[in-house]
Coordinates of C-alpha atoms and ligand atoms in Angstrom, one line a residue:
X1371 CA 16.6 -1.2 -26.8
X1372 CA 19.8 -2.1 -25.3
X1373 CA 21.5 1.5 -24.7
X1374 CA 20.3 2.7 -21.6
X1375 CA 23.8 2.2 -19.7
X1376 CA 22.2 0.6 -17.1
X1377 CA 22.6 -3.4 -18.3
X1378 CA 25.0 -6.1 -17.0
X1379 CA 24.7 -5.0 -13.7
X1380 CA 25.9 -7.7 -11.0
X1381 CA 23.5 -9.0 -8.6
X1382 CA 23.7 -7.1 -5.5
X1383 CA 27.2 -5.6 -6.0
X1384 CA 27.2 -1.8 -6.2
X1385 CA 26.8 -1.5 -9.6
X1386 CA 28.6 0.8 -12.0
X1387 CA 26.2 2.6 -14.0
X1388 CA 26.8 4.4 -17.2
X1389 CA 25.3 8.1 -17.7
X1390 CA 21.7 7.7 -19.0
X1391 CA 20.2 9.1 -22.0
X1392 CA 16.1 10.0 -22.4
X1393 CA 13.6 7.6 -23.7
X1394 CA 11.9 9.4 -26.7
X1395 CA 10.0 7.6 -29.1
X1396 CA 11.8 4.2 -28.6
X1397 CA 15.4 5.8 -28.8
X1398 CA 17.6 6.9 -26.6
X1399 CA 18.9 10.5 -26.5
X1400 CA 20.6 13.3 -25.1
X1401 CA 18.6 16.2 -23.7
X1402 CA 18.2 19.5 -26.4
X1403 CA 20.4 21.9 -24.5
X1404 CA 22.9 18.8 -23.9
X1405 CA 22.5 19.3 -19.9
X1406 CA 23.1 16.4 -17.3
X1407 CA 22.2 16.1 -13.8
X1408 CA 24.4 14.2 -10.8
X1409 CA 23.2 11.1 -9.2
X1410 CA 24.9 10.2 -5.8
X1411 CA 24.9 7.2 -4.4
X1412 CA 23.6 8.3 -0.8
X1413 CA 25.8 5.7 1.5
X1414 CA 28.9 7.9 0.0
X1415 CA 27.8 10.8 -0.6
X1416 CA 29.6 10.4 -4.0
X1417 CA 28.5 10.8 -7.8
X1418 CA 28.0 7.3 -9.6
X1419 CA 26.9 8.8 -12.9
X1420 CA 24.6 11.4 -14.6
X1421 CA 21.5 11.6 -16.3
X1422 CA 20.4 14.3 -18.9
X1423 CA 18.4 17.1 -17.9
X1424 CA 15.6 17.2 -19.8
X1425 CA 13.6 21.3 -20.4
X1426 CA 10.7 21.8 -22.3
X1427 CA 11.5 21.0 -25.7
X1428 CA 12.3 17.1 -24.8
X1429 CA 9.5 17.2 -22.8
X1430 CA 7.3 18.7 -26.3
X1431 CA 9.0 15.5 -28.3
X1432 CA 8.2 13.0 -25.0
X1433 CA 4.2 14.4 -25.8
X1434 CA 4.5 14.3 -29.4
X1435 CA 5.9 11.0 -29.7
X1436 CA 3.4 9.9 -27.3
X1437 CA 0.5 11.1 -29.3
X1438 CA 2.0 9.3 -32.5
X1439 CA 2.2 6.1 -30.9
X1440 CA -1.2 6.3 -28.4
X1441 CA -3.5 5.7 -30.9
X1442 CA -1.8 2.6 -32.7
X1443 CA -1.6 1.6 -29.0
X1444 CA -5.2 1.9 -28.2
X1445 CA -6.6 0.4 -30.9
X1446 CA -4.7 -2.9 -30.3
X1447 CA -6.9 -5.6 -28.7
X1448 CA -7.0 -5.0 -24.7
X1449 CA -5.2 -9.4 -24.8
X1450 CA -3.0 -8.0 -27.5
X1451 CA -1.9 -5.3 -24.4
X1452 CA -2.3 -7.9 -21.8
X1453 CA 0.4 -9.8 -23.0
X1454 CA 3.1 -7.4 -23.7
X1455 CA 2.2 -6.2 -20.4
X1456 CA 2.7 -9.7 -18.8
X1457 CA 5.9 -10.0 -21.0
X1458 CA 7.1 -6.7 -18.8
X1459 CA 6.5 -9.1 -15.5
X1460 CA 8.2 -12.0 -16.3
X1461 CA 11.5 -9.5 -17.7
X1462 CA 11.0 -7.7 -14.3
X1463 CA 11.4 -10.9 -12.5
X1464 CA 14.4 -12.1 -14.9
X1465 CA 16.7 -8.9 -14.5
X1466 CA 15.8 -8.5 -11.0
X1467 CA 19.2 -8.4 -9.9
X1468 CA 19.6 -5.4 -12.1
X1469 CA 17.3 -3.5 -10.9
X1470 CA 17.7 -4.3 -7.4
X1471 CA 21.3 -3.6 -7.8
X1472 CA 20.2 0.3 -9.3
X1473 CA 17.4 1.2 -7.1
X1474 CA 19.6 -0.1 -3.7
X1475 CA 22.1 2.1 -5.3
X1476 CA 19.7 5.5 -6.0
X1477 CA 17.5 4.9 -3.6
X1478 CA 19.8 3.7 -0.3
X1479 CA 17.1 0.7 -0.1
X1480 CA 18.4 -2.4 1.6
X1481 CA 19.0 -5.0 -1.2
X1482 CA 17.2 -8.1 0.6
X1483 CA 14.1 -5.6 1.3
X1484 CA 14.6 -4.1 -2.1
X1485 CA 14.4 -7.8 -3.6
X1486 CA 11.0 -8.7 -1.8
X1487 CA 9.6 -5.5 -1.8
X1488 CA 9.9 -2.9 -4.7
X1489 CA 10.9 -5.5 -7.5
X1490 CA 8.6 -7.9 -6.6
X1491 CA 6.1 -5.4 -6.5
X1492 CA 6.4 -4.1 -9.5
X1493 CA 6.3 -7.7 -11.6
X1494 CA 3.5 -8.1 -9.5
X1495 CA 1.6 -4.6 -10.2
X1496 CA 2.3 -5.4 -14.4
X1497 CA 1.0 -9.0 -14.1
X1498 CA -2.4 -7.8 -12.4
X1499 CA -2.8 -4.7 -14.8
X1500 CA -1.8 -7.5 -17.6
X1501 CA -5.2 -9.4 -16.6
X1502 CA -7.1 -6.1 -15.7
X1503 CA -6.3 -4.8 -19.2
X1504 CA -8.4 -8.0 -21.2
X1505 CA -11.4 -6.8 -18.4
X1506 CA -12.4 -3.3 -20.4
X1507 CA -16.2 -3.0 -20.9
X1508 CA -18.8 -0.7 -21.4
X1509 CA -22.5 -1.8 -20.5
X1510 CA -25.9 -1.4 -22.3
X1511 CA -28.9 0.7 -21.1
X1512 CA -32.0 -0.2 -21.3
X1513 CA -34.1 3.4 -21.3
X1514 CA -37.3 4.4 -22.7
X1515 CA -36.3 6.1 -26.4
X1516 CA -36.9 3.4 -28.9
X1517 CA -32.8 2.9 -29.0
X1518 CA -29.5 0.7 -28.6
X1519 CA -27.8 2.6 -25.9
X1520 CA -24.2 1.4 -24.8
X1521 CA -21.5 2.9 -22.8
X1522 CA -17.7 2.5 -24.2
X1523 CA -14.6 3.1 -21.9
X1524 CA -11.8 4.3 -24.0
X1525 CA -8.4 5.8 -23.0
X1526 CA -8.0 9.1 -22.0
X1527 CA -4.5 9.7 -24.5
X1528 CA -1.2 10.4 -23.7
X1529 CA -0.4 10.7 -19.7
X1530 CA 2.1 12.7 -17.7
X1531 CA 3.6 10.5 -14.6
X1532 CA 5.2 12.6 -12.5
X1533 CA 7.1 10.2 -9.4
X1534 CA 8.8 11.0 -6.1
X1535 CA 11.9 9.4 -5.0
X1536 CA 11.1 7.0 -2.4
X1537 CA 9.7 4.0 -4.3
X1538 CA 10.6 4.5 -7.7
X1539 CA 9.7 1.7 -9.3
X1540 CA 6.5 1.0 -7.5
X1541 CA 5.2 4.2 -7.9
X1542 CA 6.0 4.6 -11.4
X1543 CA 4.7 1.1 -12.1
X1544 CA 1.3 1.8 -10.3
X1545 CA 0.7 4.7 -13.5
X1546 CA 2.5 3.1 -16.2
X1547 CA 0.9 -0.4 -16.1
X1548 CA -2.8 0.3 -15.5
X1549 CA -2.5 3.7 -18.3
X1550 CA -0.8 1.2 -20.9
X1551 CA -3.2 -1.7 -20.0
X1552 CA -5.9 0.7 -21.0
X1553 CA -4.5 2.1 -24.2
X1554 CA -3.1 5.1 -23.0
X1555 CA 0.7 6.3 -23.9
X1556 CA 2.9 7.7 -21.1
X1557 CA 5.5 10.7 -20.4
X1558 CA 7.2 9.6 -17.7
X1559 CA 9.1 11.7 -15.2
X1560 CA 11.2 10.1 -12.4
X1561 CA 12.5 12.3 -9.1
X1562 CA 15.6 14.1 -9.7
X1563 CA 16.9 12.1 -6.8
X1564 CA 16.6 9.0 -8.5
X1565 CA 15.5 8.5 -11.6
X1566 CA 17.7 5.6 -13.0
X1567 CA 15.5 2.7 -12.3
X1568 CA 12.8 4.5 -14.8
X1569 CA 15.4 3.9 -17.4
X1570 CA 15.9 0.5 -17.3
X1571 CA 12.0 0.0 -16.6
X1572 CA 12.1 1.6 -20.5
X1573 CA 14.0 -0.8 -21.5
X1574 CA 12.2 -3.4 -20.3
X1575 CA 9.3 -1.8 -21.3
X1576 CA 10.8 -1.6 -24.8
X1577 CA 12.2 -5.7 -24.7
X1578 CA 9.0 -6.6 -23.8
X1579 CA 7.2 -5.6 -27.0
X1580 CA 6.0 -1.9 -26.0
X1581 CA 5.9 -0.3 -29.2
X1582 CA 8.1 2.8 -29.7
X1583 CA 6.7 6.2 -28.5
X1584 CA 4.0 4.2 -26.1
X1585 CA 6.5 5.1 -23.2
X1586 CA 8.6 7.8 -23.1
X1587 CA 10.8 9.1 -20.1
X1588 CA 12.2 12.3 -19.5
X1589 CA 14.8 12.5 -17.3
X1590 CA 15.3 15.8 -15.2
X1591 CA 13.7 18.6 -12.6
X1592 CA 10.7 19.5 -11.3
X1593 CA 10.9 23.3 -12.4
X1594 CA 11.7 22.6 -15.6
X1595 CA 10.9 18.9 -17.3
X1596 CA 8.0 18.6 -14.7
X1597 CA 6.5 21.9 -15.1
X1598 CA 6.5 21.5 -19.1
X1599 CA 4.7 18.6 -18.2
X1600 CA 2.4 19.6 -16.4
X1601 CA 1.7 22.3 -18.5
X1602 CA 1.8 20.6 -22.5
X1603 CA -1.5 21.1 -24.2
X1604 CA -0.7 17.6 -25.4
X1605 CA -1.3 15.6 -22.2
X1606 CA -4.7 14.6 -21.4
X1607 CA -4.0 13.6 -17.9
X1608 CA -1.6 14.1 -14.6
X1609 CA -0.8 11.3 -12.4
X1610 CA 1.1 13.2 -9.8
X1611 CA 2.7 11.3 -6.2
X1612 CA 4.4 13.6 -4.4
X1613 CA 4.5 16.4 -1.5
X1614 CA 1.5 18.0 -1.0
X1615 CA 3.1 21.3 -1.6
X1616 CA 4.1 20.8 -5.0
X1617 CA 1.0 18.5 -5.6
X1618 CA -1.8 21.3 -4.7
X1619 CA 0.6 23.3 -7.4
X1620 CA 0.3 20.6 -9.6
X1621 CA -4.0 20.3 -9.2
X1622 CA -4.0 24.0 -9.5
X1623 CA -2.5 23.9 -13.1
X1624 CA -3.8 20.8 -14.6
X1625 CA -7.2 22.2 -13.1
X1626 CA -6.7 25.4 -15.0
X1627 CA -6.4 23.6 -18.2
X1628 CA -9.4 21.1 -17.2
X1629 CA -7.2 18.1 -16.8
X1630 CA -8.0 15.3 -14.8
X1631 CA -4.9 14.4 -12.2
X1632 CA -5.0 11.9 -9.7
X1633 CA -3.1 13.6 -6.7
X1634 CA -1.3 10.9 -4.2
X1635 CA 0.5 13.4 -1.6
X1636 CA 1.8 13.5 1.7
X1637 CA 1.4 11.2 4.9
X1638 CA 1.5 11.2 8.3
X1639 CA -0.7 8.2 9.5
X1640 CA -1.0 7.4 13.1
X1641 CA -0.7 3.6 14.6
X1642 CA -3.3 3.3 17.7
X1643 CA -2.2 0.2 20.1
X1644 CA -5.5 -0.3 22.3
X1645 CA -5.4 -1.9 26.1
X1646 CA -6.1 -5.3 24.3
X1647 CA -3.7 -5.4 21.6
X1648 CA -1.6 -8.4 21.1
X1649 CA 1.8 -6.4 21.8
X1650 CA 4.4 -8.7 20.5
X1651 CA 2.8 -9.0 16.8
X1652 CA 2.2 -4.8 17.9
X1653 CA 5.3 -4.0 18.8
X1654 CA 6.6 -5.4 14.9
X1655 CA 4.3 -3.6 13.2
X1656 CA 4.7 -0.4 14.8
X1657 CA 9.0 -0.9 14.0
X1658 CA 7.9 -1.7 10.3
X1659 CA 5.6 1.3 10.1
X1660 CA 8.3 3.8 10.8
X1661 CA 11.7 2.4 10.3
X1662 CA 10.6 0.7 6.6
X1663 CA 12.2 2.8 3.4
X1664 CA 14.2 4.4 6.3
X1665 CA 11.1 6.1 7.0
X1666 CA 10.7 7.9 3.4
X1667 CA 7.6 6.0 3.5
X1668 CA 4.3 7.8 2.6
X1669 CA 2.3 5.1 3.8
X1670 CA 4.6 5.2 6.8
X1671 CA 3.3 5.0 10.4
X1672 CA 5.1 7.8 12.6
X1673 CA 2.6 8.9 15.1
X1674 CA 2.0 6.2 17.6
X1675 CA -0.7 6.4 20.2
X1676 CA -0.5 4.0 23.0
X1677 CA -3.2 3.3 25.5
X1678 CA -2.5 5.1 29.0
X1679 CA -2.7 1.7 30.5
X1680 CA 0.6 0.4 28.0
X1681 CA 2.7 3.6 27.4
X1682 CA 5.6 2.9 29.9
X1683 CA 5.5 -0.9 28.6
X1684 CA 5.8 0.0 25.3
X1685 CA 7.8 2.4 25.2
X1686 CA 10.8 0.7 27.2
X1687 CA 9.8 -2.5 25.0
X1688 CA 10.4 -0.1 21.5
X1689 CA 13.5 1.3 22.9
X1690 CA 15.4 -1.8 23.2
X1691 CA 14.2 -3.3 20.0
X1692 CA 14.5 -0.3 17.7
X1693 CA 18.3 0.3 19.4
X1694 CA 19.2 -3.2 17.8
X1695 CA 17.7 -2.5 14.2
X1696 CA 20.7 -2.8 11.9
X1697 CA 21.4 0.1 9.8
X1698 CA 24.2 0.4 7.2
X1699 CA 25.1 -0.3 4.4
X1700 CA 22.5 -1.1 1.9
X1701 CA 24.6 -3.5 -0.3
X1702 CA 24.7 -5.7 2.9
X1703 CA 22.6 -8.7 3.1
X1704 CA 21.7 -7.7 6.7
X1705 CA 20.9 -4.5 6.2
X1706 CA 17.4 -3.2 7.6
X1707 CA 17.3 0.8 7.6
X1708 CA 19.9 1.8 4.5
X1709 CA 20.7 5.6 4.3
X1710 CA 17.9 8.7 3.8
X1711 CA 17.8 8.8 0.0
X1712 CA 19.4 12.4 -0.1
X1713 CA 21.1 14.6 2.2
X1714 CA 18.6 17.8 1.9
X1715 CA 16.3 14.7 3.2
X1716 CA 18.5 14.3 6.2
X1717 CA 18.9 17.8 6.5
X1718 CA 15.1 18.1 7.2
X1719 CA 15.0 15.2 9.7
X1720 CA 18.0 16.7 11.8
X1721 CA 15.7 19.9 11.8
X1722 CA 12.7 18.2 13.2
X1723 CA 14.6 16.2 16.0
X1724 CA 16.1 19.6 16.8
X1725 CA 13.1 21.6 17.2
X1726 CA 11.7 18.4 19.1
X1727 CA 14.6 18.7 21.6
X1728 CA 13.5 22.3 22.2
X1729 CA 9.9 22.0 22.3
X1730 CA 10.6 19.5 25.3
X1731 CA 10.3 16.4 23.8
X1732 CA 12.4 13.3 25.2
X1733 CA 14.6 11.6 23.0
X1734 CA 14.3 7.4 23.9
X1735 CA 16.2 6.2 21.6
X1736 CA 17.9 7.7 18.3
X1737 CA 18.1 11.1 17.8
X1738 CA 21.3 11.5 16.0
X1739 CA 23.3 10.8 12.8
X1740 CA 24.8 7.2 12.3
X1741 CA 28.6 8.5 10.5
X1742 CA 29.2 5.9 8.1
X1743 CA 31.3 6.2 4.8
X1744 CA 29.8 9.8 4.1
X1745 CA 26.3 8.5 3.7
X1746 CA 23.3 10.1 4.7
X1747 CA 22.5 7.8 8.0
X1748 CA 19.8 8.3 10.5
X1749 CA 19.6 6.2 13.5
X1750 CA 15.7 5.5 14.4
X1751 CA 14.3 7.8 16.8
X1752 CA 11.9 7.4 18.8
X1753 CA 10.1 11.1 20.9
X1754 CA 8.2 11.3 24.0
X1755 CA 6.7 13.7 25.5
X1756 CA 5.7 16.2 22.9
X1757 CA 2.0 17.9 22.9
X1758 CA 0.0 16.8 19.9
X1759 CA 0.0 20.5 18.2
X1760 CA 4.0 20.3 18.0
X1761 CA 4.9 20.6 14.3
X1762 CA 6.8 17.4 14.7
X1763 CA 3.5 15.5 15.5
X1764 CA 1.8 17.2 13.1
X1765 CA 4.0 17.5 9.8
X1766 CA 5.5 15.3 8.0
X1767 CA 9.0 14.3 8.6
X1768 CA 9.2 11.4 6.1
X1769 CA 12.3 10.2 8.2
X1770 CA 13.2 7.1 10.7
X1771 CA 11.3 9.1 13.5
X1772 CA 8.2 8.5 16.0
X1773 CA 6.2 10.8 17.9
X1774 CA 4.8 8.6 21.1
X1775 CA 1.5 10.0 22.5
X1776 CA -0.9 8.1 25.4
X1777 CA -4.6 8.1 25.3
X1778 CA -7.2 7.2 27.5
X1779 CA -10.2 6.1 25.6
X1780 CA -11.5 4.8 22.5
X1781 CA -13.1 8.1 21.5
X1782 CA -9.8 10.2 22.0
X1783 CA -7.3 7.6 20.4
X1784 CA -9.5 8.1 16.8
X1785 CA -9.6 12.3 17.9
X1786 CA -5.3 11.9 18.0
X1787 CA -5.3 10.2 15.1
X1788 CA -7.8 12.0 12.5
X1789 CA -6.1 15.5 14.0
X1790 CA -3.9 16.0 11.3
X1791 CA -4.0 18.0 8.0
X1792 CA -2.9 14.3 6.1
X1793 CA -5.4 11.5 6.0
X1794 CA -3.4 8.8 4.3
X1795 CA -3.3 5.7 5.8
X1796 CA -3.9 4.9 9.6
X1797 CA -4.3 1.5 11.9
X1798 CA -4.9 0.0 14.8
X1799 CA -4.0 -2.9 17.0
X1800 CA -6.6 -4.6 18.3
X1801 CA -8.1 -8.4 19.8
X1802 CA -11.3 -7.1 19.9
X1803 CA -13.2 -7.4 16.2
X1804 CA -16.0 -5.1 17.1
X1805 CA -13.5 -2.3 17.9
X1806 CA -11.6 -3.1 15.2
X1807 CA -14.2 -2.6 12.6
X1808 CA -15.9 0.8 14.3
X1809 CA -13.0 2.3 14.4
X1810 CA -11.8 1.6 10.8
X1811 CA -14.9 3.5 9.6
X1812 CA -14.0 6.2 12.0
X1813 CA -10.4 7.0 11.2
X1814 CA -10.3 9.7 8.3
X1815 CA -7.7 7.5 5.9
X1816 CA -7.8 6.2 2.2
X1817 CA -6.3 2.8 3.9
X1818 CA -6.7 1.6 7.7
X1819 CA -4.8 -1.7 8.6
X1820 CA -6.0 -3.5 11.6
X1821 CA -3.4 -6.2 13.7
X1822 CA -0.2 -5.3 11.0
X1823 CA 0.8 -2.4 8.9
X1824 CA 1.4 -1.4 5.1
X1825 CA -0.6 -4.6 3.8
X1826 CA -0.3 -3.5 0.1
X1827 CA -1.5 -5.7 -2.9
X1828 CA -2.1 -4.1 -6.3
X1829 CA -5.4 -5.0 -6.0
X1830 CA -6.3 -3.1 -3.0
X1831 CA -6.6 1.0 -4.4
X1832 CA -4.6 3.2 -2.6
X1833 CA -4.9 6.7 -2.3
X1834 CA -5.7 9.6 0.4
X1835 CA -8.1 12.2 1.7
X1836 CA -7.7 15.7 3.0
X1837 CA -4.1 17.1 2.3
X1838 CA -3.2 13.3 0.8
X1839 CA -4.9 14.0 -2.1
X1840 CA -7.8 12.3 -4.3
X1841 CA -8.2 9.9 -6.6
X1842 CA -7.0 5.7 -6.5
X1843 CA -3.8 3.6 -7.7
X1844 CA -4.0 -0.1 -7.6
X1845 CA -7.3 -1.7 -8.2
X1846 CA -9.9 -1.6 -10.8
X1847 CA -10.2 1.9 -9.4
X1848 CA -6.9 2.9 -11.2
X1849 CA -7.2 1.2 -14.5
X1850 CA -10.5 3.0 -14.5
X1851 CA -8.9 6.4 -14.0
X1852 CA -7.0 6.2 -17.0
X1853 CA -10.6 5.9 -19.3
X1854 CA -13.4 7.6 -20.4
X1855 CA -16.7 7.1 -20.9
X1856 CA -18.4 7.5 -24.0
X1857 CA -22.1 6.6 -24.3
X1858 CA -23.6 6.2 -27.7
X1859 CA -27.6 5.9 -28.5
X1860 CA -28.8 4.7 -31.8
X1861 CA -32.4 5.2 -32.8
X1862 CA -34.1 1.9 -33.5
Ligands
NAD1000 P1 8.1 16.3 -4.5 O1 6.8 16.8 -4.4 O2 9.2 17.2 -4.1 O3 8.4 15.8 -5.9 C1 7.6 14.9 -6.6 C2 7.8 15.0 -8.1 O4 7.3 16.3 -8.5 C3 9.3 14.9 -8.5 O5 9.4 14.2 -9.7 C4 9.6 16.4 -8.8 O6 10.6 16.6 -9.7 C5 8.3 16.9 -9.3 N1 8.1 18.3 -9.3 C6 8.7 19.2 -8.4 N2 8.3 20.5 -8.8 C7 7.5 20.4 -9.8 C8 6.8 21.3 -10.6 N3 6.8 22.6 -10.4 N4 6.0 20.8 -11.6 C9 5.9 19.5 -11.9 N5 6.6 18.6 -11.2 C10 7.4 19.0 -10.2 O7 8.1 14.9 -3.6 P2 9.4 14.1 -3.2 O8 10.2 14.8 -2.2 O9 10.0 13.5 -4.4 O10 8.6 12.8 -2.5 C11 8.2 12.9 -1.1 C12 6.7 13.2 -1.0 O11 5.9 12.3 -1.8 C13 6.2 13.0 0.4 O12 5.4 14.1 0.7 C14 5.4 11.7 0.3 O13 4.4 11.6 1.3 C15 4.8 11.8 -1.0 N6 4.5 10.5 -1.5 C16 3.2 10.2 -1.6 C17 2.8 8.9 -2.0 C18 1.3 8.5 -2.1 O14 1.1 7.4 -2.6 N7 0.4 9.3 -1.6 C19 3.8 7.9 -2.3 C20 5.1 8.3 -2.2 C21 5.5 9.6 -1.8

């Protein structure tokens, strides 16, 4: 496939991107109803090219497609799989420049951190599903009928993928690669806000050997494309990342229809830094936790709680360094914080920061809009002061903002943190190796990084509890997901 628009893109230069078509059945097409959808570059504010907006009759040829090709698909050896699936890796890593030249540009991600992080990331997430994928086994039971009793795992069908926009590649990776790997066919729908690296994922996807119909993307909104997907009688599962809002919406519907859904939804971890933390490698990590992905970051780190002991330190220490974090333009090499990814997300931020100022809080550093060619550009803020019931401590923001909070012991640091609705990720900075491990199991997180933050691997599963959802990506956890068990008992 070789009609996406999106090819011969320079390395790191914003790239000019043709509109996109959808991905149906190995061919590229415009939507039924013919309609396209702006994407804006979000360091102008300006439109670099469209994409069609699929309803629910491409999404009905997406599933149809899909269930034409899944079973070819699933019956091909699980090697066979591995090594189109490793074929995807090594294209990833070949076009890189492409795709971090489109995502920077979607996405307002700095191109050096877009480089190491998301396209990296994703070679790396299709290389480990490639080996997970020759792994597939059932067992045998032993039981008292006179029998040959097995277990089989075999793939659940075709599977809707429904993305949000902050890591788009990652998180459209972290379904795609462990549901092919185990024989499963995908419909595939990207944010509205950025869905043009999903299009050149399909055609990689489609240069690496991916037989026609085995992915499928459809381009397009969430009331429309992404509610036909949730609700086609043809998908047999839901991979949903997004808000918890439209995630519980999302459970509510594939549960009505008795679909399974893994459900990886909203953040709002807190980063504890105790009396004996070692505050230079603390002071990093607590930047990187909120200032990373200009804080669109559902892992992200935005409530920090200091000891009593360290607040004024650390807080005088944070407001110099975070002052001289360079934001700007993505597309430049020095670039750490790039733009919010769209304005309604800046919107939201401005309206937080706002309602902090009247709630009392103390702004330290931040606070404001950085005006910059038209893009969307929040300087990092850092707020003092404000109780812990505040909505600004409690929601999530998913900007370039942290709350700062002081404790006093051990027992009311892990009380701060687990005292949201969100129970994501959450760490601590510790010397002490006792206290780093008993309050691990204490903190009320699907992740919990001790000494650094967002140490990510494909191999480690991800996911949340409470209002972050349930169910794993990454790991054997996730290639798992996308099976079934069958067990069969023969009479001996
Ligand atoms: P969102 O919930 O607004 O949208 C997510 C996806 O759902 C989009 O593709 C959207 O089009 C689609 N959608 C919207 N309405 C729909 C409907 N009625 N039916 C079907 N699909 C619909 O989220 P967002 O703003 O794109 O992303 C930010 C949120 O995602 C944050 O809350 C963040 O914490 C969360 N997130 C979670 C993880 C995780 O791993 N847990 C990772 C990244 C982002």
């Amino acid at each position: 496939m070789t009609d996406s628009g999106l090819q011969d893109v320079p390395a790191v230069r914003r790239p000019h991107v043709e509109p996109g078509k959808l991905f149906i059945g190995g061919q590229w097409c415009e939507a039924n109803a013919k309609g396209r959808r702006d994407v804006v570059d979000p360091s102008t504010g300006k439109v670099v090219t469209t994409v069609a907006e699929a309803d629910a009759a491409d999404v009905d040829a997406a599933v149809t497609a899909g269930r034409g090709a899944a079973g070819p698909w699933a019956r091909m050896s699980g090697r066979e799989r591995a090594r189109v699936l490793h074929r995807v890796a090594d294209i990833v890593r070949r076009r890189a420049d492409e795709l971090v030249a489109v995502e920077s540009l979607d996405v307002g991600k700095p191109v050096s951190l877009c480089r190491a992080v998301d396209v990296a990331t994703t070679a790396e997430i299709y290389e480990y599903y490639s080996g997970l994928a020759q792994t597939i086994q059932g067992a045998t039971r032993q039981i008292p009928i006179p029998s040959h009793a097995y277990t089989s795992r075999e793939p659940l069908g075709v599977v809707g993928a429904i993305t949000p926009f902050n890591f788009p590649l990652i998180l459209s990776s972290a379904k795609i690669a462990p549901a092919l790997a185990a024989g499963n066919a995908v419909v595939h729908k990207p944010a509205e806000d950025t869905p043009l690296s999903a299009l050149l994922m399909a055609e990689i996807l489609a240069e690496a050997g991916v037989p026609d119909g085995v992915l499928n993307v459809v381009t397009g909104g969430g009331a429309e494309a992404g509610e036909a997907l949730l609700r086609h009688p043809g998908i047999d599962k839901i991979a949903f990342t997004g808000s918890t809002e439209i995630g519980r919406h999302a459970a509510r519907t594939a549960g009505e229809a008795l679909k399974p859904v893994t459900m990886e939804l909203g953040g709002n971890a807190a980063q504890i830094v105790f009396e004996d933390a070692d505050l230079d490698k603390a002071i990093g990590s607590v930047i990187k936790g909120f200032v990373f992905n200009t804080g669109q970051f559902c892992m992200g780190g935005p409530r920090l709680l200091v000891h009593r002991s360290l607040y004024d330190t650390v807080l005088e220490i944070l407001a110099g360094a975070v002052a001289g974090v360079p934001v700007g333009d993505p597309f430049d090499p020095a670039t750490v914080v790039g733009p919010m990814a769209a304005e309604r997300h800046l919107a939201k931020v401005e309206r937080y920061v706002a309602l902090a100022r009247e709630q009392g809080g103390r702004i330290v550093t931040g606070g404001k809009r950085l005006e910059l060619d038209g893009g969307y550009y929040y300087r990092p803020t850092i707020i003092a002061g404000l109780d812990d019931g505040s909505r600004v401590v409690q929601e999530e923001i998913f900007g370039p903002v942290l709350t700062v909070q002081p404790f006093g012991t051990e027992d009311e640091a892990v009380e701060l943190a687990n005292g949201t609705p969100y129970g994501l990720a959450a760490g601590l900075q510790t010397t002490d190796l006792a206290r780093a491990h008993r309050v691990a199991a204490r903190l009320e997180a699907g992740i919990v990084w001790v000494n650094d933050w967002a140490m990510l691997d494909p191999a480690i599963p991800f996911g949340g509890v409470k209002q972050s959802g349930y169910g794993r990506e990454y790991g054997p956890e996730a290639l798992e997901s996308y099976t079934k068990v069958k067990s069969v008992v023969i009479a001996l």
